[in-house]
JSON list of C-alpha atoms in Angstrom, two decimals:
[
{"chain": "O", "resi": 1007, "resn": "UNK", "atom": "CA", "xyz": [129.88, 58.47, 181.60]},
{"chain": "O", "resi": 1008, "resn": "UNK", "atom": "CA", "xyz": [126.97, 56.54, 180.09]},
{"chain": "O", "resi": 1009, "resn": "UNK", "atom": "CA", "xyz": [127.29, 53.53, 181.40]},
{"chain": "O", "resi": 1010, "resn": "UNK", "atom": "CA", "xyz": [127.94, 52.36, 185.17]},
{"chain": "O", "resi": 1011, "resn": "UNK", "atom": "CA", "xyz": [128.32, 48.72, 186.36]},
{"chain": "O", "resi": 1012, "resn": "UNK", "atom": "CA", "xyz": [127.60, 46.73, 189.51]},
{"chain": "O", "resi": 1013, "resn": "UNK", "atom": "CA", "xyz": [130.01, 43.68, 190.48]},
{"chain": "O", "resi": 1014, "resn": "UNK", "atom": "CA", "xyz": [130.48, 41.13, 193.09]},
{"chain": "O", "resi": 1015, "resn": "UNK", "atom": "CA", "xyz": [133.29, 39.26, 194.24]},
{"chain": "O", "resi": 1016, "resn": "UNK", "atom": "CA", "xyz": [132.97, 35.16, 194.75]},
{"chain": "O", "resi": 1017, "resn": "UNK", "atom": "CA", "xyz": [136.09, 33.99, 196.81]},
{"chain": "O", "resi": 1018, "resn": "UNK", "atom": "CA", "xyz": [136.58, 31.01, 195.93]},
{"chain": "O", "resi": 1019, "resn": "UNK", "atom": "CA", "xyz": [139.28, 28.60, 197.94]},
{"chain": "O", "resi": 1020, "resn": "UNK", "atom": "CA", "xyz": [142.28, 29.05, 196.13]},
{"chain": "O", "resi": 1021, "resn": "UNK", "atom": "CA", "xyz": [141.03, 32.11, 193.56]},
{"chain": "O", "resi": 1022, "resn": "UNK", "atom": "CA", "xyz": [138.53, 34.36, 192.49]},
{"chain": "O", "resi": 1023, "resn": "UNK", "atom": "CA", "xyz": [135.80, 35.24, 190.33]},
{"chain": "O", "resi": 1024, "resn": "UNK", "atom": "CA", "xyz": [134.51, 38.16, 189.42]},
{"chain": "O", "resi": 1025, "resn": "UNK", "atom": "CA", "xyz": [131.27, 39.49, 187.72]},
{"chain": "O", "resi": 1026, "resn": "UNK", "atom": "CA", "xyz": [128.87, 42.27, 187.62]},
{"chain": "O", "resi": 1027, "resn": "UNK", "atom": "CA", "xyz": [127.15, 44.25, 184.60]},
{"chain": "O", "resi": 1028, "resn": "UNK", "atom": "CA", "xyz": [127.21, 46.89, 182.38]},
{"chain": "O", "resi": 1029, "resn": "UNK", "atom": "CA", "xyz": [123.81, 49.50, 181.75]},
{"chain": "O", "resi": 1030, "resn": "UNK", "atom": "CA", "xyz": [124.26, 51.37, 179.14]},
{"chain": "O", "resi": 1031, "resn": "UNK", "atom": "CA", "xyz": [122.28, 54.61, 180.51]},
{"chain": "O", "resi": 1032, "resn": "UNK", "atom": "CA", "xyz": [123.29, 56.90, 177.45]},
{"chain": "O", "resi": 1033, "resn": "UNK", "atom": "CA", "xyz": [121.88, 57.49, 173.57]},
{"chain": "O", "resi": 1034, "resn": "UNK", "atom": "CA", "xyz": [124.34, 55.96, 171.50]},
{"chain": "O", "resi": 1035, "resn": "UNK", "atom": "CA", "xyz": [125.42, 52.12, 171.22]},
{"chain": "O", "resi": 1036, "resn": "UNK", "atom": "CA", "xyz": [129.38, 51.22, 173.05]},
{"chain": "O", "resi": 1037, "resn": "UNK", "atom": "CA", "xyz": [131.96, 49.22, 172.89]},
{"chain": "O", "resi": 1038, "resn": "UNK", "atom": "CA", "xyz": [132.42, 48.72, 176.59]},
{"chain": "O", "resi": 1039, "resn": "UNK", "atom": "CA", "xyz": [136.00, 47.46, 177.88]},
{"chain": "O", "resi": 1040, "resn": "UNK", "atom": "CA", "xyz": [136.33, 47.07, 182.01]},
{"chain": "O", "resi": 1041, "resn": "UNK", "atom": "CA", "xyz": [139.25, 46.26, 183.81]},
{"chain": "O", "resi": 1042, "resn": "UNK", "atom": "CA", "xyz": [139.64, 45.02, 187.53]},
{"chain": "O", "resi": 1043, "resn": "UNK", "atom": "CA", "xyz": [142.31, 45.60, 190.48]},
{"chain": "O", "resi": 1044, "resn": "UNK", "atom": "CA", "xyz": [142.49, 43.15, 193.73]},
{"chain": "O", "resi": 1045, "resn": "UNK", "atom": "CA", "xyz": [144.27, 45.03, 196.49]},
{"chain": "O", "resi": 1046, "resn": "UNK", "atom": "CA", "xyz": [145.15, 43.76, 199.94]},
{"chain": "O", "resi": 1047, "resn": "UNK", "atom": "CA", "xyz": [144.33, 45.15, 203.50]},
{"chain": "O", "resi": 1048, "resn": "UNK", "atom": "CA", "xyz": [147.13, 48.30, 202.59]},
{"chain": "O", "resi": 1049, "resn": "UNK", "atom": "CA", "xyz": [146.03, 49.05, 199.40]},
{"chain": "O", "resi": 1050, "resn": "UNK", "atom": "CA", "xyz": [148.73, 47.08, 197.66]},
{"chain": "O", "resi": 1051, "resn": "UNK", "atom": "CA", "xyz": [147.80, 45.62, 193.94]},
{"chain": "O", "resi": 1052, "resn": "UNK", "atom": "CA", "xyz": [147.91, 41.85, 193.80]},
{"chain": "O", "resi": 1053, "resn": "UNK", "atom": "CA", "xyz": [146.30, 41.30, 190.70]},
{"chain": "O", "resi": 1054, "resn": "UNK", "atom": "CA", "xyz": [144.58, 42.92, 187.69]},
{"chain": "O", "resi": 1055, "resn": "UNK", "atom": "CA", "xyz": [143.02, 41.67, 184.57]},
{"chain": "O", "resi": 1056, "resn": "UNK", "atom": "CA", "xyz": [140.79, 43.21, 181.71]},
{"chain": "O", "resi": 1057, "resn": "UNK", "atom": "CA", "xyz": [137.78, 41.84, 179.37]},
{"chain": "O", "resi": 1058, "resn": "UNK", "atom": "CA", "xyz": [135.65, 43.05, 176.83]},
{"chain": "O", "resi": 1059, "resn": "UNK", "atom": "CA", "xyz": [131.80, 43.10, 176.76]},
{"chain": "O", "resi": 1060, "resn": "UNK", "atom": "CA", "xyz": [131.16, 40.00, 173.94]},
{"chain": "O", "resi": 1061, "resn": "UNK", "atom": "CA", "xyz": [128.74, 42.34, 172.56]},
{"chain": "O", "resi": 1062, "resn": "UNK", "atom": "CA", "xyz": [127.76, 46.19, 171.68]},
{"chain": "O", "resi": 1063, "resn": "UNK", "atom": "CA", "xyz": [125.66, 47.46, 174.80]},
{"chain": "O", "resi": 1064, "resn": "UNK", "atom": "CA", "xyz": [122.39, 49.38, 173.37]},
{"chain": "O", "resi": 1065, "resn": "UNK", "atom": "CA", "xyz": [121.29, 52.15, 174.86]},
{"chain": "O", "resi": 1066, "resn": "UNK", "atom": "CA", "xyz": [118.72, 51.01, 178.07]},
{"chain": "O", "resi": 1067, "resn": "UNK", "atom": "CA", "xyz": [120.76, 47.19, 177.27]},
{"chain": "O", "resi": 1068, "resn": "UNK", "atom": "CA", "xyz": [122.15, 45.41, 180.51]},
{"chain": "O", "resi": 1069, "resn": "UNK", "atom": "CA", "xyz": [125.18, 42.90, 179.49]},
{"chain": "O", "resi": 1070, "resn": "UNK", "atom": "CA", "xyz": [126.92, 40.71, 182.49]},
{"chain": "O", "resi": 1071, "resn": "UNK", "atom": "CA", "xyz": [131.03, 40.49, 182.16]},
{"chain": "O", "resi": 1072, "resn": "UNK", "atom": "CA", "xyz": [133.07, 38.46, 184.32]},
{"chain": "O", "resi": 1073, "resn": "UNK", "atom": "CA", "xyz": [136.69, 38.01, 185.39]},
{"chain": "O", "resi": 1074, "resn": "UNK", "atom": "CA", "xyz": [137.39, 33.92, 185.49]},
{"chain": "O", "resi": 1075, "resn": "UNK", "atom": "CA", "xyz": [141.09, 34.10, 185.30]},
{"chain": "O", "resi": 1076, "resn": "UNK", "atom": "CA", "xyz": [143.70, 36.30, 187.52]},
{"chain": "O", "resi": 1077, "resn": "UNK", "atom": "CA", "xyz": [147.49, 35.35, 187.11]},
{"chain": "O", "resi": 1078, "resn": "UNK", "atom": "CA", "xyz": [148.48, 36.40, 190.36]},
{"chain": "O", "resi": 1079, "resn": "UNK", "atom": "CA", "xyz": [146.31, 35.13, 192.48]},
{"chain": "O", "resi": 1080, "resn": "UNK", "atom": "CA", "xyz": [143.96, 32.23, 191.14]},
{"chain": "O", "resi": 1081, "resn": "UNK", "atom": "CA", "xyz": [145.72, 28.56, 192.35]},
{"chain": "O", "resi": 1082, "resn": "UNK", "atom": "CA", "xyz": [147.83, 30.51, 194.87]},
{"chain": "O", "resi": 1083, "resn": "UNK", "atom": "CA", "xyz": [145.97, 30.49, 198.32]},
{"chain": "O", "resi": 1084, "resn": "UNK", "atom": "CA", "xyz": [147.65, 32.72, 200.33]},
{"chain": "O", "resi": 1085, "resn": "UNK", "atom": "CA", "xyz": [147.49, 35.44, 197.46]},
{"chain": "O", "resi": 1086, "resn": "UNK", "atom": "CA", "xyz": [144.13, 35.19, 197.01]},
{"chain": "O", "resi": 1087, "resn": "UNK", "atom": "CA", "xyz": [143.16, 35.08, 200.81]},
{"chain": "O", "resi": 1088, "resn": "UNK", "atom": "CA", "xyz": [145.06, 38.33, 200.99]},
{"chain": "O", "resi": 1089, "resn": "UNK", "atom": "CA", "xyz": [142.20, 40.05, 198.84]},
{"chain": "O", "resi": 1090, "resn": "UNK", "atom": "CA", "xyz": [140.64, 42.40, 200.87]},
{"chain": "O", "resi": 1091, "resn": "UNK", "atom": "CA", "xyz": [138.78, 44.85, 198.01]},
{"chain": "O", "resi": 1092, "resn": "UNK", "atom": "CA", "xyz": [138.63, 45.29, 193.94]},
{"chain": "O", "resi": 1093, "resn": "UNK", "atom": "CA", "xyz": [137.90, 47.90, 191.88]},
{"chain": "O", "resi": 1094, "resn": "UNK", "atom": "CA", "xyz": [136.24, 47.69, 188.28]},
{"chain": "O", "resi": 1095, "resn": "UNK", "atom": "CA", "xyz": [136.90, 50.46, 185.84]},
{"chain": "O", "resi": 1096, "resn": "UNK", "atom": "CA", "xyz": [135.93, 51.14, 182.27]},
{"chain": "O", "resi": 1097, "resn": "UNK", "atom": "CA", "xyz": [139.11, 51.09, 180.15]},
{"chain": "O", "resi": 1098, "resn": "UNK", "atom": "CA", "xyz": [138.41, 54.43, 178.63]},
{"chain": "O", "resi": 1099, "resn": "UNK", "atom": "CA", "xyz": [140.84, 53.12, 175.45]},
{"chain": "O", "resi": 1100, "resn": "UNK", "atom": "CA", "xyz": [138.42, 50.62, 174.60]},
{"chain": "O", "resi": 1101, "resn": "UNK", "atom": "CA", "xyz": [135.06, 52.07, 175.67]},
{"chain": "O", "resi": 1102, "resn": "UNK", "atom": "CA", "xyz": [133.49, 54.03, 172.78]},
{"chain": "O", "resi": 1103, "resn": "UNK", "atom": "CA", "xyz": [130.28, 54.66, 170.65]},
{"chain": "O", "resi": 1104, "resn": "UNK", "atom": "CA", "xyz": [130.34, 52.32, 167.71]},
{"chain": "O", "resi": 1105, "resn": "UNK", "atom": "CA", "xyz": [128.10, 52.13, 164.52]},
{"chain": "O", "resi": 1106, "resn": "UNK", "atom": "CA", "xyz": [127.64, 48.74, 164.83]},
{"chain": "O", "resi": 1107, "resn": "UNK", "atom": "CA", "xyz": [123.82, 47.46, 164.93]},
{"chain": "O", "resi": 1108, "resn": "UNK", "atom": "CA", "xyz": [122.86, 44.96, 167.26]},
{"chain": "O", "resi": 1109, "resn": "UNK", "atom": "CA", "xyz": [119.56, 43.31, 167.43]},
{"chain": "O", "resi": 1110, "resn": "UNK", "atom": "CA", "xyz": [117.79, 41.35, 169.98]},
{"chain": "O", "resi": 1111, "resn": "UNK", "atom": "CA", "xyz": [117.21, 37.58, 169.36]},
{"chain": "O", "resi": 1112, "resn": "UNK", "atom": "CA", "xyz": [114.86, 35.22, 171.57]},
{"chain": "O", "resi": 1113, "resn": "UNK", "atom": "CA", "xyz": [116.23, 31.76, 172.20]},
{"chain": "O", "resi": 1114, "resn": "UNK", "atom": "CA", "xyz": [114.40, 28.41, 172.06]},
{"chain": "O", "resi": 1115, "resn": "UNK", "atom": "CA", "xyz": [114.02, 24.99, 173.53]},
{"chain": "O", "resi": 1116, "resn": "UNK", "atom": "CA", "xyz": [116.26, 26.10, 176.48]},
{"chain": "O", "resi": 1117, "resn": "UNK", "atom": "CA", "xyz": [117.37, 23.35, 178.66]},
{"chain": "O", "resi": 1118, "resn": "UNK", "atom": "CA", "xyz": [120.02, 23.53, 181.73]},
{"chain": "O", "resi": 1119, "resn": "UNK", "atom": "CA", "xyz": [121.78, 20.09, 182.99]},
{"chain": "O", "resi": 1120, "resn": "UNK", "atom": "CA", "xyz": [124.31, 20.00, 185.99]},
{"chain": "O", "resi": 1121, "resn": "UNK", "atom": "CA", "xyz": [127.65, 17.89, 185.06]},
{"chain": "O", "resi": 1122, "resn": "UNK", "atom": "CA", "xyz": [128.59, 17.78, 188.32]},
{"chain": "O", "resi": 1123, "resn": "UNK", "atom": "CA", "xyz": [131.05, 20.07, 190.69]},
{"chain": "O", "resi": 1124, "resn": "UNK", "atom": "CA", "xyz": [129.62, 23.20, 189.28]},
{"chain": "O", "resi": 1125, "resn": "UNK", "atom": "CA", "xyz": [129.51, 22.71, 186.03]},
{"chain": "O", "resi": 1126, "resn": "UNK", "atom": "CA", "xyz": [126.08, 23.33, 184.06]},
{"chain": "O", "resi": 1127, "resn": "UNK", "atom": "CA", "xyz": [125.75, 22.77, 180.31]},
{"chain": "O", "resi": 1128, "resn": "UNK", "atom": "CA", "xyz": [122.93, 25.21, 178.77]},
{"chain": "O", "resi": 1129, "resn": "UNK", "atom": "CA", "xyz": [121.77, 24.29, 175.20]},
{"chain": "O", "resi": 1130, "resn": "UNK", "atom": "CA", "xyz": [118.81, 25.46, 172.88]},
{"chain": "O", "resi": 1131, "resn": "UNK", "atom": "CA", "xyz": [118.40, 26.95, 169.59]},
{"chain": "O", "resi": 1132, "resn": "UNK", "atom": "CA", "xyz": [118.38, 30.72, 168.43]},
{"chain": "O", "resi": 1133, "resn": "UNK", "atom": "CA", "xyz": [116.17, 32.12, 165.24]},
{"chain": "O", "resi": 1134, "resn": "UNK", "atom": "CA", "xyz": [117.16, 35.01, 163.27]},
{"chain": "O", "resi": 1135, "resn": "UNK", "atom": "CA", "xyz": [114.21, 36.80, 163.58]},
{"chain": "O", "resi": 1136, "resn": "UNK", "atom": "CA", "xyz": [115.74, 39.92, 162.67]},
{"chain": "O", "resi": 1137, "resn": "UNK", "atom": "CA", "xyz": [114.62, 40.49, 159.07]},
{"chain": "O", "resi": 1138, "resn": "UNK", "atom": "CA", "xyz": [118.06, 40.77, 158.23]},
{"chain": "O", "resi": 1139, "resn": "UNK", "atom": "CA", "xyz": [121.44, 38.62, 157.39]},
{"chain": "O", "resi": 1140, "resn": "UNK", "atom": "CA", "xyz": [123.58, 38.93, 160.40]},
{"chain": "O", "resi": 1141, "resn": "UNK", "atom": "CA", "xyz": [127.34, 38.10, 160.32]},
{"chain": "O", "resi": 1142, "resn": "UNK", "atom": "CA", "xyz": [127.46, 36.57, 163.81]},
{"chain": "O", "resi": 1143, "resn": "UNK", "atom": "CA", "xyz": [124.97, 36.19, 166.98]},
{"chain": "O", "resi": 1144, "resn": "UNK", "atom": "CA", "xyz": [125.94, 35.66, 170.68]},
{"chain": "O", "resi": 1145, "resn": "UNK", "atom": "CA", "xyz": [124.52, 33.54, 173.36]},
{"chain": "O", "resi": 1146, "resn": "UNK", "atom": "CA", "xyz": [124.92, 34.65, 176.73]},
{"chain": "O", "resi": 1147, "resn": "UNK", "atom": "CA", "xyz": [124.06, 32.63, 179.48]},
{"chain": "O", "resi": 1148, "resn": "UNK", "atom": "CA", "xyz": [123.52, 34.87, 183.16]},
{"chain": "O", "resi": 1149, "resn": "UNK", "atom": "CA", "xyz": [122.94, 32.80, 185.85]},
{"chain": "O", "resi": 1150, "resn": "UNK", "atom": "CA", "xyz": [121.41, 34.58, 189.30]},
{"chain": "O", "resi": 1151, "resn": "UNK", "atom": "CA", "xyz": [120.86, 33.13, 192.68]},
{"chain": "O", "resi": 1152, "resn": "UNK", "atom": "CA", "xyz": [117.41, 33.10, 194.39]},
{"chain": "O", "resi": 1153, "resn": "UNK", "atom": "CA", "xyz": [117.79, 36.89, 195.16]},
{"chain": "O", "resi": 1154, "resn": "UNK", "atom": "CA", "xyz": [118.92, 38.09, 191.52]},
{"chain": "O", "resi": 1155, "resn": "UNK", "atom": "CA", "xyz": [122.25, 38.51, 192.20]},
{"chain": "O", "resi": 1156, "resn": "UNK", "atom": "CA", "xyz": [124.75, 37.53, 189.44]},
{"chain": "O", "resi": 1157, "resn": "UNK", "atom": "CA", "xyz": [126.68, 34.81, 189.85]},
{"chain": "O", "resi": 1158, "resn": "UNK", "atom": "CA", "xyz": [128.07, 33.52, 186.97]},
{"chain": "O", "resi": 1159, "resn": "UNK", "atom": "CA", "xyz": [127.83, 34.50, 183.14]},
{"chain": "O", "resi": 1160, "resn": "UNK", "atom": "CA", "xyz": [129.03, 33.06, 180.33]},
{"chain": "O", "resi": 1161, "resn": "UNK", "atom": "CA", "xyz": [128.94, 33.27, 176.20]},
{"chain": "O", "resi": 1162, "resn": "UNK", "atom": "CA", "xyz": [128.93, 31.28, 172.50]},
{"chain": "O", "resi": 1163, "resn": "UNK", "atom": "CA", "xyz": [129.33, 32.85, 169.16]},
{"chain": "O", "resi": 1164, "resn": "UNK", "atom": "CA", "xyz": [127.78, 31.55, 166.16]},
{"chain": "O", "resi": 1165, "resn": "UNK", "atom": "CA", "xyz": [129.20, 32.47, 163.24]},
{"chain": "O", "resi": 1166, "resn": "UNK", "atom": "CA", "xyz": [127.88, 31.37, 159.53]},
{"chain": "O", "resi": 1167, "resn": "UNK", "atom": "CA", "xyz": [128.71, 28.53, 157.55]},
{"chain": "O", "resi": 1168, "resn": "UNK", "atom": "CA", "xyz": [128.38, 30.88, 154.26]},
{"chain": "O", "resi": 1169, "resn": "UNK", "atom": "CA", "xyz": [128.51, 34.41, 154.53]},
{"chain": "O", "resi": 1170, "resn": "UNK", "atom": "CA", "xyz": [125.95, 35.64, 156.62]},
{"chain": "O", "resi": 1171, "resn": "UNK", "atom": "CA", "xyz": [122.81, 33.75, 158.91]},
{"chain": "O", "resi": 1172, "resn": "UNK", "atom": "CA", "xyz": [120.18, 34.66, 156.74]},
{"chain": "O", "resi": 1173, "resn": "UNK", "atom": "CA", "xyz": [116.71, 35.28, 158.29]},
{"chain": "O", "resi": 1174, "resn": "UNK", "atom": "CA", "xyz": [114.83, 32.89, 159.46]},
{"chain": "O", "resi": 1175, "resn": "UNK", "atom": "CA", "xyz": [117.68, 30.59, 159.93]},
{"chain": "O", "resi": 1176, "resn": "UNK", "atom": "CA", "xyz": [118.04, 28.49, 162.88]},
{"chain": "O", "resi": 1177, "resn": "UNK", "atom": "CA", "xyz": [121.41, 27.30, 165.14]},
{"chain": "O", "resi": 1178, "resn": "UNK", "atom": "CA", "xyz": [121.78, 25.73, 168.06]},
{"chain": "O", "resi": 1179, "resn": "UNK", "atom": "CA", "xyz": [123.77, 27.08, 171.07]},
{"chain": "O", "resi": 1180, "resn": "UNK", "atom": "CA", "xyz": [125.87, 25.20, 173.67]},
{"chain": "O", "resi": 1181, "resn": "UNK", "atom": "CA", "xyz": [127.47, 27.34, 176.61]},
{"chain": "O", "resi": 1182, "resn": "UNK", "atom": "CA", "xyz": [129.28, 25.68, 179.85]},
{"chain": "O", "resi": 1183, "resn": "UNK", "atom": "CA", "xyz": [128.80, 27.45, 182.92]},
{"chain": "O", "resi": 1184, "resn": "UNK", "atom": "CA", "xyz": [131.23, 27.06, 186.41]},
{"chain": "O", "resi": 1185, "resn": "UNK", "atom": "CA", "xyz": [129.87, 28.26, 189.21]},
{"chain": "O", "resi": 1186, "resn": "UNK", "atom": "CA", "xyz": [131.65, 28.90, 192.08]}
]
């Protein structure tokens, strides 16, 4: 398989979070699905829940998912204290080469405020640099702790107010982060 991942699990009081990141180690670009089980002490599934990559992974391109939301167990205490492993799989249905370009894109005039009980509000501005319309870009926000571990990740899309962001064009980004 061309691409692995790496994932941690924050227990929170009365749910979970879970995120981690995709490499893409192979030659052609993906469309990378993953899906996560929680099992208790026996091996019994509590919970599962899937998510999509918000963007095509290059080849040699790193892209942090995350799992916010579990029906089962998130707001219900005793289900979620009963976690004792997870598993993260690709969901081979949706993980596949695509045709799709992707291009990088540097953002500017960053800035991070905290808006209290873990929430942080990231904002800045994004140029097309590409030499090229584009029909959307992405934002994605990855925050890491002081050992550059993953903790939380988070996206915007920006999509035209026409029919494409032409080069050279400018938009501003706005992405809320929770951290547990």
């Amino acid at each position: 398989n061309p691409v692995r991942d790496s994932t941690e699990l924050l227990r929170l009081i009365d749910s979970l979070h879970l995120v981690g990141s995709v490499t893409n180690n192979g030659s052609e670009t993906m469309n990378v699905a993953v899906v996560a089980g929680l099992y208790d002490k026996d091996g019994l599934v509590l919970d599962a829940a899937t998510t999509s990559l918000p963007i095509y992974v290059e080849p040699g391109a790193t892209v942090p998912f995350q799992f916010a939301y579990f029906s089962n167990v998130n707001w219900n205490s005793d289900a979620a204290q009963a976690v004792d492993s997870y598993t993260v799989q690709f969901d081979p249905y949706w993980t596949y080469s695509t045709s799709f370009e992707v291009v990088s894109l540097e953002t500017t005039n960053d800035d991070a405020s905290d808006d209290g009980d873990g929430q942080w509000t990231y904002k800045g501005d994004v140029e097309n640099t590409s030499g090229k319309a584009l029909s959307s870009i992405y934002v994605i926000v990855a925050v890491t702790d002081a050992a550059d571990n993953l903790v939380a990740t988070e996206y915007t899309s920006i999509y035209p107010e026409g029919d494409a962001i032409n080069a050279g064009d400018t938009s501003s980004y706005e992405v809320t982060v929770r951290l547990d």
